[in-house]
mmCIF file of C-alpha atoms in Angstrom:
data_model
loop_
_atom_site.group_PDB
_atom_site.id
_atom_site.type_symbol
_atom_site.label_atom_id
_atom_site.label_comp_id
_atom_site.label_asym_id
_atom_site.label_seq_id
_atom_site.Cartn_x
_atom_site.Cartn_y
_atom_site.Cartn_z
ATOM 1 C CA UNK A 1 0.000 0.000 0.000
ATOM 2 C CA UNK A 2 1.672 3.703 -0.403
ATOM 3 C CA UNK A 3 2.857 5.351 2.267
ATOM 4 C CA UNK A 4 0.448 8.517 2.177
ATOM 5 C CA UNK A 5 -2.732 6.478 1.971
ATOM 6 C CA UNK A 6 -1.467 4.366 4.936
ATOM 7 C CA UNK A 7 -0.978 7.733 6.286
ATOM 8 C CA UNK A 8 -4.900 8.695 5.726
ATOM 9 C CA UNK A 9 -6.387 5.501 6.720
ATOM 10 C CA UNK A 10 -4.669 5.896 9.987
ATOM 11 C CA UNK A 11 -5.695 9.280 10.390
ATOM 12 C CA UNK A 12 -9.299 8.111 10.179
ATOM 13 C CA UNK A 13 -7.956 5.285 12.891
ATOM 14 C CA UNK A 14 -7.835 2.515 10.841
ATOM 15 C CA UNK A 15 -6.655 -0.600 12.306
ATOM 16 C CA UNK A 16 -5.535 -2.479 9.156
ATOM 17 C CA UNK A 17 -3.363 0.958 8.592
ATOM 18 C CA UNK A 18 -1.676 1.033 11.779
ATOM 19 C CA UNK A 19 -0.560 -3.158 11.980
ATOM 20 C CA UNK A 20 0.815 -2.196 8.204
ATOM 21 C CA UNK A 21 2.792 1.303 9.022
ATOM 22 C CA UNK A 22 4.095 -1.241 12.470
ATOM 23 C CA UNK A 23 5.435 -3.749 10.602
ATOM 24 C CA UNK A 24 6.837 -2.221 7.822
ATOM 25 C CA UNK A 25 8.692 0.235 9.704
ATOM 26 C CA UNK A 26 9.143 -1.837 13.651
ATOM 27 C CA UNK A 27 12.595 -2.929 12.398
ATOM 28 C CA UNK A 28 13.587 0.699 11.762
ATOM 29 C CA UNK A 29 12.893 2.288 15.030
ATOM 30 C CA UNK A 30 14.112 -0.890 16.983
ATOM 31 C CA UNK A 31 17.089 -0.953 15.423
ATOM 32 C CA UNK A 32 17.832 3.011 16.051
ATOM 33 C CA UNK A 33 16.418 2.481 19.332
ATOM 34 C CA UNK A 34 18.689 0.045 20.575
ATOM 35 C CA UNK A 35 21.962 1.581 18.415
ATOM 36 C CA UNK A 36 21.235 4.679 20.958
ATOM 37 C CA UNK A 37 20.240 2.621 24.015
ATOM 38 C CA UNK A 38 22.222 -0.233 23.951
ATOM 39 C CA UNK A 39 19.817 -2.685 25.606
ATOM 40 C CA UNK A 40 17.482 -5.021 24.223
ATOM 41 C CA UNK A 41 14.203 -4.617 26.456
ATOM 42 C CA UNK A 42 14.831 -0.664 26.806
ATOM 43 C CA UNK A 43 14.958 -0.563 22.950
ATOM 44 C CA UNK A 44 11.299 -2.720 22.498
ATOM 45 C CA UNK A 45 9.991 -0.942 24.789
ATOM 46 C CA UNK A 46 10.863 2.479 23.338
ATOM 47 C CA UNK A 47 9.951 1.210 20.287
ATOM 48 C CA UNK A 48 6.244 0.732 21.558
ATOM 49 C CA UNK A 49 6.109 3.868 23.070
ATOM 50 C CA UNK A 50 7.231 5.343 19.727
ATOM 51 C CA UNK A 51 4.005 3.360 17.950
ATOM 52 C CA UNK A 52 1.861 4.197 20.720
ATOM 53 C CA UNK A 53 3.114 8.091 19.905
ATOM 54 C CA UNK A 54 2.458 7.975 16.359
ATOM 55 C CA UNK A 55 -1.119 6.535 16.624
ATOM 56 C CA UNK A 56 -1.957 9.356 18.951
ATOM 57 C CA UNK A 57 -0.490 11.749 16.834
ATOM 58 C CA UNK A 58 -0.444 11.003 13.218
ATOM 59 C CA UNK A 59 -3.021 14.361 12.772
ATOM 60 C CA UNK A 60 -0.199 16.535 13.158
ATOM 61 C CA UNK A 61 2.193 14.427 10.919
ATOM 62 C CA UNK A 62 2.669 17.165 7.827
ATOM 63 C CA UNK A 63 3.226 15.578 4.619
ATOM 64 C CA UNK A 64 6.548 18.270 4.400
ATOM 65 C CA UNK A 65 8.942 15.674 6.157
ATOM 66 C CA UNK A 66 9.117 11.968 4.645
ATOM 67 C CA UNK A 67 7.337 9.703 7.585
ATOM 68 C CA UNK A 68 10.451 8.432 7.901
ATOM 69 C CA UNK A 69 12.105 11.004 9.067
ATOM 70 C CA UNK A 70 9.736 11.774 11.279
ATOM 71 C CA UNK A 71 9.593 8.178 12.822
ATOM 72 C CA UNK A 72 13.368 8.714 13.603
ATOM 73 C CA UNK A 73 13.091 12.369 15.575
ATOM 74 C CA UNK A 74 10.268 10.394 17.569
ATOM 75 C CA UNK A 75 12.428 7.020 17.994
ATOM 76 C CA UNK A 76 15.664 9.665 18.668
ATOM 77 C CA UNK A 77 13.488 11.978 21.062
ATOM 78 C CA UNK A 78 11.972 9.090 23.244
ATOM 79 C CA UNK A 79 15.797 7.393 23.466
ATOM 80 C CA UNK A 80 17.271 10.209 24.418
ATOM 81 C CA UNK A 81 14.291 10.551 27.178
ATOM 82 C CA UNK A 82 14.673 6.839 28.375
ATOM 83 C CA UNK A 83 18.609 7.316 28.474
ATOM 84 C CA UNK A 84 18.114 10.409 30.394
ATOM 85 C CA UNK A 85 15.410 8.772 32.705
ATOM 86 C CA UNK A 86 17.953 6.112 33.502
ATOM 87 C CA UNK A 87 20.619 8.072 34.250
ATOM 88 C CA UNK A 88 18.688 10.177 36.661
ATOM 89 C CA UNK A 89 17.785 6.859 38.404
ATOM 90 C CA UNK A 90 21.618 5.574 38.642
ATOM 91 C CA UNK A 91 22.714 8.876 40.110
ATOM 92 C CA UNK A 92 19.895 8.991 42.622
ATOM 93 C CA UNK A 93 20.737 4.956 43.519
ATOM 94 C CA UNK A 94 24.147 6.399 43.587
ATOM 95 C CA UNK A 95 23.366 9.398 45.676
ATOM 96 C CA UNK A 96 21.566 6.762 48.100
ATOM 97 C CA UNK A 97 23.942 4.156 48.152
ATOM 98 C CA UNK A 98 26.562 7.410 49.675
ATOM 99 C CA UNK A 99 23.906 7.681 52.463
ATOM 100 C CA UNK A 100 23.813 4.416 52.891
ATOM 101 C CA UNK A 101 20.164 4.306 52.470
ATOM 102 C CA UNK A 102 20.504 1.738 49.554
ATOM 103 C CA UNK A 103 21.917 -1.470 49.856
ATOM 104 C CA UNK A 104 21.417 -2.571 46.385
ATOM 105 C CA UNK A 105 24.718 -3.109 44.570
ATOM 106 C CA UNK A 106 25.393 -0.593 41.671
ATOM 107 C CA UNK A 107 25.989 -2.929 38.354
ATOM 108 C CA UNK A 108 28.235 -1.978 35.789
ATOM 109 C CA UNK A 109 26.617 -1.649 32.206
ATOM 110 C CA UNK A 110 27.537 -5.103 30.481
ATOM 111 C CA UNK A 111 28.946 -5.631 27.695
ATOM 112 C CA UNK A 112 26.571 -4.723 24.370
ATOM 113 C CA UNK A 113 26.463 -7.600 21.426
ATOM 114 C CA UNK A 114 24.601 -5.630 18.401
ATOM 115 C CA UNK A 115 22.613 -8.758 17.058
ATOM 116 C CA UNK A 116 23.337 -7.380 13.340
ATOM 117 C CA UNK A 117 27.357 -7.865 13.942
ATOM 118 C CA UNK A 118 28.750 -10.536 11.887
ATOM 119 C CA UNK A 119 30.411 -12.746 14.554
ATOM 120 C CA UNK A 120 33.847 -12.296 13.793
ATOM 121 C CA UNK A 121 33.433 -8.622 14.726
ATOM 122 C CA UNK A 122 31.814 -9.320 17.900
ATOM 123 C CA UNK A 123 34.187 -8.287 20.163
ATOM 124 C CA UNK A 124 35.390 -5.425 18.660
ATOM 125 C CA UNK A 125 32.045 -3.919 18.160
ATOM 126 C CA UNK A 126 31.483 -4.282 21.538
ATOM 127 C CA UNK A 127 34.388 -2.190 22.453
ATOM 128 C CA UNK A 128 33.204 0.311 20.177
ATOM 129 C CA UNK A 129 29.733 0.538 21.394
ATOM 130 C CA UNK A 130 31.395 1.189 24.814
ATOM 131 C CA UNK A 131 33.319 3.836 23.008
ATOM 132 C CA UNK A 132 29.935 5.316 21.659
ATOM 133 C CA UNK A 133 28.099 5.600 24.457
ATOM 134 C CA UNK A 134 30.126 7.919 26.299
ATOM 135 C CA UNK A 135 29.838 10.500 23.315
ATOM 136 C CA UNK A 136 28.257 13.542 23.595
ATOM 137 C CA UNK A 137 24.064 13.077 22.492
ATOM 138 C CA UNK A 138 24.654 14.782 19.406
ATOM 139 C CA UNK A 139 27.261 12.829 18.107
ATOM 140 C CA UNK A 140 26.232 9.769 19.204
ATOM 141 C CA UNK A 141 23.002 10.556 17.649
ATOM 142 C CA UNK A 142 24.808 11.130 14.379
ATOM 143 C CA UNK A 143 27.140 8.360 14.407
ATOM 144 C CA UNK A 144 23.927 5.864 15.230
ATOM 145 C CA UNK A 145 21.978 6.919 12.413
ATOM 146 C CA UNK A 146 25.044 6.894 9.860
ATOM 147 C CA UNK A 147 26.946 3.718 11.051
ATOM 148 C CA UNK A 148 24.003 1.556 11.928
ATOM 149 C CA UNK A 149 20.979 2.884 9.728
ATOM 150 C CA UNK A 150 23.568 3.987 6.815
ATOM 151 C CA UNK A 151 21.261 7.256 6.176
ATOM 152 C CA UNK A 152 23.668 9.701 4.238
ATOM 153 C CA UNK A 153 24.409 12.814 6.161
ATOM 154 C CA UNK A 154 21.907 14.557 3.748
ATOM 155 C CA UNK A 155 19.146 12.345 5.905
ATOM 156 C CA UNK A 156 21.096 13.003 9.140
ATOM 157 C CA UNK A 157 20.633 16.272 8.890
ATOM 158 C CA UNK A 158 17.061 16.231 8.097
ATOM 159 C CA UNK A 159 16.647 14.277 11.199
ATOM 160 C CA UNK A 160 18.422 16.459 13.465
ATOM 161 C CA UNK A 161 17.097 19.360 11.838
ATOM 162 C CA UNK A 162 20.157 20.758 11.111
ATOM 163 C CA UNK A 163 22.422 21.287 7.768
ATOM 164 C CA UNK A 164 24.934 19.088 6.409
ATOM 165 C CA UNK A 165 28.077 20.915 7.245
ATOM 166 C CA UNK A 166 26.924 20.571 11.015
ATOM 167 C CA UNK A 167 26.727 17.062 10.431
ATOM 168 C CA UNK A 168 29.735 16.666 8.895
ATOM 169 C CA UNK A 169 31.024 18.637 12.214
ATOM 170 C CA UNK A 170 29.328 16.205 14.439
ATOM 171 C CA UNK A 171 30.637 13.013 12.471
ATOM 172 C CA UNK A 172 34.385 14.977 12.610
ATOM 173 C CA UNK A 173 34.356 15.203 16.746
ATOM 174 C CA UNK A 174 32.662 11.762 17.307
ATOM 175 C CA UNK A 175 35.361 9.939 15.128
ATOM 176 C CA UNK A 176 37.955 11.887 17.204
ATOM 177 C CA UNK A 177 36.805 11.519 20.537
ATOM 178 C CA UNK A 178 36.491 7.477 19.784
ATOM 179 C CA UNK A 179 39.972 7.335 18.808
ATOM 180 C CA UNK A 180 41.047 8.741 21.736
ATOM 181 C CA UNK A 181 38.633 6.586 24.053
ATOM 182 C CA UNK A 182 39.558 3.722 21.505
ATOM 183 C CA UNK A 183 43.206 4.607 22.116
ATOM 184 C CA UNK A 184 43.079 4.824 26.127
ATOM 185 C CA UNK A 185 41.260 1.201 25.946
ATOM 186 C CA UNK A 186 44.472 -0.423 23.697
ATOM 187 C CA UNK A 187 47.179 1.177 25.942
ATOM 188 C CA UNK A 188 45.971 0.304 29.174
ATOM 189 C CA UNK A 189 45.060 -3.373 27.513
ATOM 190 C CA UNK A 190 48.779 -3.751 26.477
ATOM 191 C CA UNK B 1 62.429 3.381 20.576
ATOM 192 C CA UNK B 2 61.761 1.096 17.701
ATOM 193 C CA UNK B 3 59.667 -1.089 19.804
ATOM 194 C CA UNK B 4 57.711 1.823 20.879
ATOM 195 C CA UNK B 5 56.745 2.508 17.485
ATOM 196 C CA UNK B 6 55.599 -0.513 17.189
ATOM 197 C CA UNK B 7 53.724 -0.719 19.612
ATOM 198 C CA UNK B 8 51.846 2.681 18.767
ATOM 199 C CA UNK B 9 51.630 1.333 15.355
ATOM 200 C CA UNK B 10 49.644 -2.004 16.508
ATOM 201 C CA UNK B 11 47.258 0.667 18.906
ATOM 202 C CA UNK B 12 46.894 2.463 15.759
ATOM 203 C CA UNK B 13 45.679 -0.201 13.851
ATOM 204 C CA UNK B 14 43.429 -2.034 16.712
ATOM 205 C CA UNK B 15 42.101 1.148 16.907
ATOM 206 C CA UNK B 16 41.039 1.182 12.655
ATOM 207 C CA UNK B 17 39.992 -2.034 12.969
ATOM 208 C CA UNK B 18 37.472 -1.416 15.654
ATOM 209 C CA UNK B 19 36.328 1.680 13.886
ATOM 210 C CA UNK B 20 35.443 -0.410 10.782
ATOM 211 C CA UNK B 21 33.836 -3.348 12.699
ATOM 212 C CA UNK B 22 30.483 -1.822 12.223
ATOM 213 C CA UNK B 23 30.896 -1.884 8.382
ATOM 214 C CA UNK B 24 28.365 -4.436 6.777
ATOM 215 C CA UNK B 25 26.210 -4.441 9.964
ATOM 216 C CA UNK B 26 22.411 -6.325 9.848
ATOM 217 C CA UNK B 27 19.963 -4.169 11.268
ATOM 218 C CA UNK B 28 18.441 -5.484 14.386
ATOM 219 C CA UNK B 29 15.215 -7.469 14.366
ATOM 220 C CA UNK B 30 12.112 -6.075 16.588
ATOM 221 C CA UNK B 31 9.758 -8.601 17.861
ATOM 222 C CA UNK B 32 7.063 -10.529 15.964
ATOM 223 C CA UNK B 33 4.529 -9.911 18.592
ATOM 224 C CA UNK B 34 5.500 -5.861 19.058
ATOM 225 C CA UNK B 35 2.111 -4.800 17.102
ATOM 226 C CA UNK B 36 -0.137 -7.075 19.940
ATOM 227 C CA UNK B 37 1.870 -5.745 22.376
ATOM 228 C CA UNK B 38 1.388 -1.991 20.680
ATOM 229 C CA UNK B 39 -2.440 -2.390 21.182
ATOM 230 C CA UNK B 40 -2.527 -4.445 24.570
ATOM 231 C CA UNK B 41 -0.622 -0.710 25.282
ATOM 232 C CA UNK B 42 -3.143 1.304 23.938
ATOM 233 C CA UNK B 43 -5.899 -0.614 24.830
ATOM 234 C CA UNK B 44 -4.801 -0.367 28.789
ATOM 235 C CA UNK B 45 -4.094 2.975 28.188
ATOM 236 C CA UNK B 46 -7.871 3.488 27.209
ATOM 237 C CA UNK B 47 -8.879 1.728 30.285
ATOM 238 C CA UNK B 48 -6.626 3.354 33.047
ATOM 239 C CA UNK B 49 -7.590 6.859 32.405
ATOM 240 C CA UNK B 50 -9.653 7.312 35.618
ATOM 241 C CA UNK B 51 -6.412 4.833 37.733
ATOM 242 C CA UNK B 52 -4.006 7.359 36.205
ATOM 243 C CA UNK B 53 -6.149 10.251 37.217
ATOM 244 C CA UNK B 54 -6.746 8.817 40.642
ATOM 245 C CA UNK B 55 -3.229 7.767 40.731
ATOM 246 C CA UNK B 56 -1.965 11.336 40.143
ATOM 247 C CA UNK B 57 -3.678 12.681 42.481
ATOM 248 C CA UNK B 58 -3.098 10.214 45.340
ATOM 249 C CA UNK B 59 0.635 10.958 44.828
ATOM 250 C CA UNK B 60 2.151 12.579 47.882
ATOM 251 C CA UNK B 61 3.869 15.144 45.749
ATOM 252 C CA UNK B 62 0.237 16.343 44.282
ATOM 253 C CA UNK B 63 -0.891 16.301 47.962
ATOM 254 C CA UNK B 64 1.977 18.556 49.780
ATOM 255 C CA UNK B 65 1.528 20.550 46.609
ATOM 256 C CA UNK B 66 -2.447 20.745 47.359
ATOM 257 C CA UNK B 67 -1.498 21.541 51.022
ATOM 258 C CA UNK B 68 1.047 24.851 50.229
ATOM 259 C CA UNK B 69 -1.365 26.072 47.827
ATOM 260 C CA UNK B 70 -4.181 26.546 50.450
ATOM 261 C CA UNK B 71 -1.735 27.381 52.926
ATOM 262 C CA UNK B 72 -0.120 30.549 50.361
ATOM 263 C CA UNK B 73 -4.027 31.175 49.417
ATOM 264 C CA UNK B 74 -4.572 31.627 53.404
ATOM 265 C CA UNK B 75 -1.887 33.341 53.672
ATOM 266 C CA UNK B 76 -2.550 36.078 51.193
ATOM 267 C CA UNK B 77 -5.946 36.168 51.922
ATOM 268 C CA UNK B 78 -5.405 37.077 55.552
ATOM 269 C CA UNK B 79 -2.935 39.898 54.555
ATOM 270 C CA UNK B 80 -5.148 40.985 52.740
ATOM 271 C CA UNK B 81 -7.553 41.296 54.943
ATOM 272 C CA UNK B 82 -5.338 43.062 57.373
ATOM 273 C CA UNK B 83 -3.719 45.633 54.992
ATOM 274 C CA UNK B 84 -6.708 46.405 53.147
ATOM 275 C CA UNK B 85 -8.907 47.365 55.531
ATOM 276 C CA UNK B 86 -10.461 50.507 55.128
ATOM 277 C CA UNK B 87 -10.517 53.304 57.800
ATOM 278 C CA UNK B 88 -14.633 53.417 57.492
ATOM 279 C CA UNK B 89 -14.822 49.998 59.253
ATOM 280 C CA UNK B 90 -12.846 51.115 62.483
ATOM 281 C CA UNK B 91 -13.155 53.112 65.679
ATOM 282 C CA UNK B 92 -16.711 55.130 65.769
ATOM 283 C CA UNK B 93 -17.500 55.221 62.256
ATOM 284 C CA UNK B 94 -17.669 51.557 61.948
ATOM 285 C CA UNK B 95 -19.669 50.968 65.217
ATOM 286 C CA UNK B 96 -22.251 53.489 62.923
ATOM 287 C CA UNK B 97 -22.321 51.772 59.857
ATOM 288 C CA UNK B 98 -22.798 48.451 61.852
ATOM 289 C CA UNK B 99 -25.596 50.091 63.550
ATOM 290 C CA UNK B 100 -27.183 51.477 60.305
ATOM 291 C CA UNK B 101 -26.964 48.240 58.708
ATOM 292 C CA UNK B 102 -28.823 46.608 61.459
ATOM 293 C CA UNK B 103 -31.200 49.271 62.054
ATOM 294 C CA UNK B 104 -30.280 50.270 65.558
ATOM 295 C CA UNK B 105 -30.215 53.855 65.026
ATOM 296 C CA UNK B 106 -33.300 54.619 65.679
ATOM 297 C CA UNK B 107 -34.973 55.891 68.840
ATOM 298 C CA UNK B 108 -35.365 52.790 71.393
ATOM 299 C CA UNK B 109 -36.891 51.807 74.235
ATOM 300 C CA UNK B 110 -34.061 52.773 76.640
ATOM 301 C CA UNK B 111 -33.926 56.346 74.340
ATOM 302 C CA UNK B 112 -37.654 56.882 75.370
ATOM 303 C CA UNK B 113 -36.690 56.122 79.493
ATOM 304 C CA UNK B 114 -34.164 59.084 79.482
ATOM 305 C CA UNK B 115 -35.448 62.266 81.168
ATOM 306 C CA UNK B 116 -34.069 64.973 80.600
ATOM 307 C CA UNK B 117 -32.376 66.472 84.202
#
């Protein structure tokens, strides 16, 4: 079915519409959901909420943007949230554990296994996602949607809502900065 | 010195590899069920409206938040009530107006006992 009468039909709340527009674009969102998150339940379950948002609010989707580009600020915007969310959390548990009001052990993040890496890479990608995460949002944001979605930075930009050059910036600083953390892993490793 | 380099040389290329283990990535696959588990969501959305509302409001943050609101409302209101009042309701003039409003300035009984000395 085309995109803009899917768009219509679930408008007018359209069931049939709103199972197609999930499946066709569930592997999209998950998979920049969990590039930014790094965890497979917090990536589902941001990837419901992002379904749950566009249902609601399809009626102001404008026809300007492509609807995929607007399913990625959405999946980006409610990432970003749940990132934030749970690093409030960890501070506070942090915060509590000082006081001693909080017993609970503070884990360490484990190690992330993209399930798209071929296996020989495993490893190594794992390492890198470590790298990733502790890159500023913007470039991580960036990097996610050009290493693991392979949108051009023409599309990057649309999503961000910036221009090219910026981009271009962005993808400049976060290949820097995970050298350097890249770099500080291999020396202290040897 | 030499070995150094080496070794700097290996980091550097570690470090390239790593970069380029992303290259030829799969994308990740959601889960078959996520459109059931979309509507279950929506669906218990629908339903929980009145919880949620209820919820909200039986939060203790809502309720301390209820309590300093009538406690600044108080507040104000009784300085109000203190700086605003105006000099007809004091002293004399108010005891009058009281009086007028009540109709108790007119001639009473005790007015028609006094004789004159």
């Amino acid at each position: 079915m085309d995109e803009q009468f899917l768009i219509e039909k679930l408008k007018q709340g359209d069931e049939a519409a709103f199972k197609q527009i999930v499946e066709t674009w569930k592997d999209m969102v998950y998979n920049t959901a969990i590039g930014i998150l790094q965890n497979e339940e917090d990536a589902e379950d941001v990837t419901q909420e992002v379904f749950v948002q566009v249902f609601e609010s399809v009626g102001s989707f404008k026809a300007e943007a492509k609807f995929s580009t607007w399913l990625y600020r959405i999946t980006v915007s409610k990432a970003l949230d749940h990132l934030r969310r749970k690093k409030r959390k960890k501070r506070f548990a942090y915060i509590q554990s000082l006081f001693g009001a909080n017993n609970e052990t503070i884990i360490e993040k484990p190690d992330f296994h993209h399930p798209g890496v071929v296996l020989d890479n495993k490893e190594r990608s794992a390492v890198l996602f470590k790298a990733i995460d502790r890159l500023p949002e913007n470039q991580k944001i960036a990097f996610t949607l050009h290493k693991l979605e392979g949108l051009s930075y023409q599309e990057v930009s649309e999503v961000m809502k910036t221009s090219v050059s910026s981009v271009e910036s962005l993808m400049h600083r976060a290949k820097i900065n995970l050298k350097r953390t890249l770099s500080g892993h291999y020396e202290n490793r040897d | 010195m030499n070995g150094q380099m080496k070794n700097k040389q290996q980091i550097e290329q570690e470090i390239d590899k790593t970069l380029e283990s992303l290259d030829g990535i799969q994308r990740a696959i959601a889960n078959p069920y996520l459109f059931t588990r979309i509507k279950a969501r929506l669906q218990k959305q629908d339903k929980s409206f009145w919880e949620r509302a209820t919820g909200l409001i039986a939060r203790p943050v809502f309720a301390i938040a209820t309590i300093l609101l009538i406690i600044v409302i108080n507040l104000t209101l009784f300085f109000q009530s203190q700086g605003g009042q105006t000099p007809a309701a004091t002293g004399q003039e108010g005891e009058q107006l009281f009086a007028s409003e009540y109709n108790l300035s007119g001639s009473t009984i005790y007015d028609a006992t006094v004789e004159p000395q």
